[in-house]
Amino acid sequence: MEANYPKYVLYGLLIVGSWLLSCLLHFQVFHLSLFPYPSYLLSRRVVLPLALDARFLPPPPDVAGDDDGGIVRRRSSSPAKAAAEASCDGRYVYVLEVPRRFQMLTECVEGPKVFDDPYHVCVVMSNSGLGPVIPPAAAGNATVDGDIIPNTGWYNTDQYALEVIFHNRMRRYECLTGDMAAATAVYVAFYPALELNRHKCGSSATERNEPPREFLRWLTSQPSWAALGGRDHFMVAARTTWMFRRGGAGDSLGCGNGFLSRPESGNMTVLTYESNIWERRDFAVPYPSYFHPSSAREVSAWQATARAARRPWLFAFAGARRANGTLAIRDHIIDECTASPPGRCGMLDCSHGLEGSITCRSPRRLVALFASARFCLQPPGDSFMRRSSIDTVLAGCIPVFFHEASTFKKQYQWHERDADADNDNATVDRRRYSVVIDPDDVVEGRVRIEEVLRRFSDDEVAAMREEVIRMIPRFVYKDPRVRFEGDMRDAFDITFDEIMARMRRIKNGEILGWKLDGDDDVVAKDS
């Protein structure tokens, strides 16, 4: 035994070395699968979004996947956890993850080359949908780039990113279940807007409509659909309702698809950026803006910044003309702003091709513009609602609308009202926070925008601005990657509470119609 001792030592060292090498290689493969992008992007603080399939990457710390692709919270025997689970009665959600063929961000996991393109969807949807971090303003550029934006909590968020942000918030929801029978609602983790973005305008109607048809065929074949025909299902479609209600080959615009026009999707509750206020068939929620706080303290600090901002301009506008004068109100706004005396109107003219587009997509320039004005003009663009309207609220600027379908009262009824001040839906004296001007009066020369806005006294402007600043928490989306510090209901919280209230009524046997004047119409109740 003693004579063979060196041989056994050598064998032992070889076994240990092989094991260490295997562990090292396994760690490298696992690390690359989680972070498949170049090291230079890490210095830019770009973080890969969670994969669409919850099983593709590890779930949040206290979350596990079930055999059907749903997500379920792990049970705990601790008294605190047991009490929390008891509070989930009537609030359980089953997350229906979709098969790989319907996933939109798989290339973000499979290869690093996509991150070489700053406009690639993987970069745009990084940081769980928030987008790239807005870097600190260059020294000495405060008046140009808008040094008003803090160095933390702000991201260059794409206006169509809500599907990814919402999904990541749902993955951390405290009342997830893998038991479909116990769930009050089913969240469908499909990204209709990202799917639509794959098809350029002008592509054939078949090319644009076949993918949503295939997805709906799969969805309606799922066990979760059978119980109520999808009426307990909800999802996010991060565009306006009009983009998903375009018909077949006769669609002259060559954009959009008929996803929301199909009878299957009509059974679901679908969240869009803009609804048809004349025939509500979906529910409008705010666009995501650039501020994604991780604490109530951050929000209070920003509100103080917006409140103290110096506002030398009476009104401001960021936007472009439309070809052939198709939106005359925009032409009149730009003309009046250009002709105004110096210091009266601030403007970012986005009409000048690529240069104008880049300028008007700069968060620093936009926020600096809106935070320097008392009123911010929001005429319709490609649709009635503009992401710019949310940026206006974020900057504490009083929005000026030119159509009733553009107003928060018509579109964002869940978020426009202050639930704390509107107990039991009692009639309350709503403070004025916006202005509506008839566009025909402007276009036909009966009024000038400047004259209308100058009629408001300093005290009235201050009161309206304060109401806008108070609305900021209800129009921002928290950082979905962290546990929020403090007590604050954001746009997601408000939306989700309203959805769950609707789902509980459906589970109670009520057959709901579509949203009218802020409430659901009860069509009938099952016997």
Coordinates of C-alpha atoms in Angstrom, one line a residue, residues 62 71 80 83 109 119 174 193 206 214 256 295 303 315 324 332 352 369 442 483 498 510 526:
D62 CA -39.3 32.7 -5.1
I71 CA -45.5 30.2 -13.4
A80 CA -45.7 35.5 7.3
A83 CA -50.7 35.1 5.7
V109 CA -30.5 34.8 -26.0
Y119 CA -31.5 49.8 -33.0
E174 CA -47.0 37.8 -5.5
A193 CA -47.0 44.6 -31.2
T206 CA -51.8 37.6 -45.7
E214 CA -52.1 30.9 -36.1
G256 CA -51.5 46.6 -39.1
S295 CA -38.6 53.8 -4.9
Q303 CA -42.0 65.7 -8.5
F315 CA -46.4 76.8 -24.6
N324 CA -49.8 67.4 -48.2
H332 CA -51.1 75.9 -37.8
H352 CA -36.5 67.3 -41.2
L369 CA -38.5 71.2 -23.6
V442 CA -57.7 77.3 -34.9
R483 CA -38.6 45.2 -5.3
E498 CA -59.0 47.1 -12.6
E510 CA -71.5 38.1 -14.9
D526 CA -75.6 33.2 -15.5

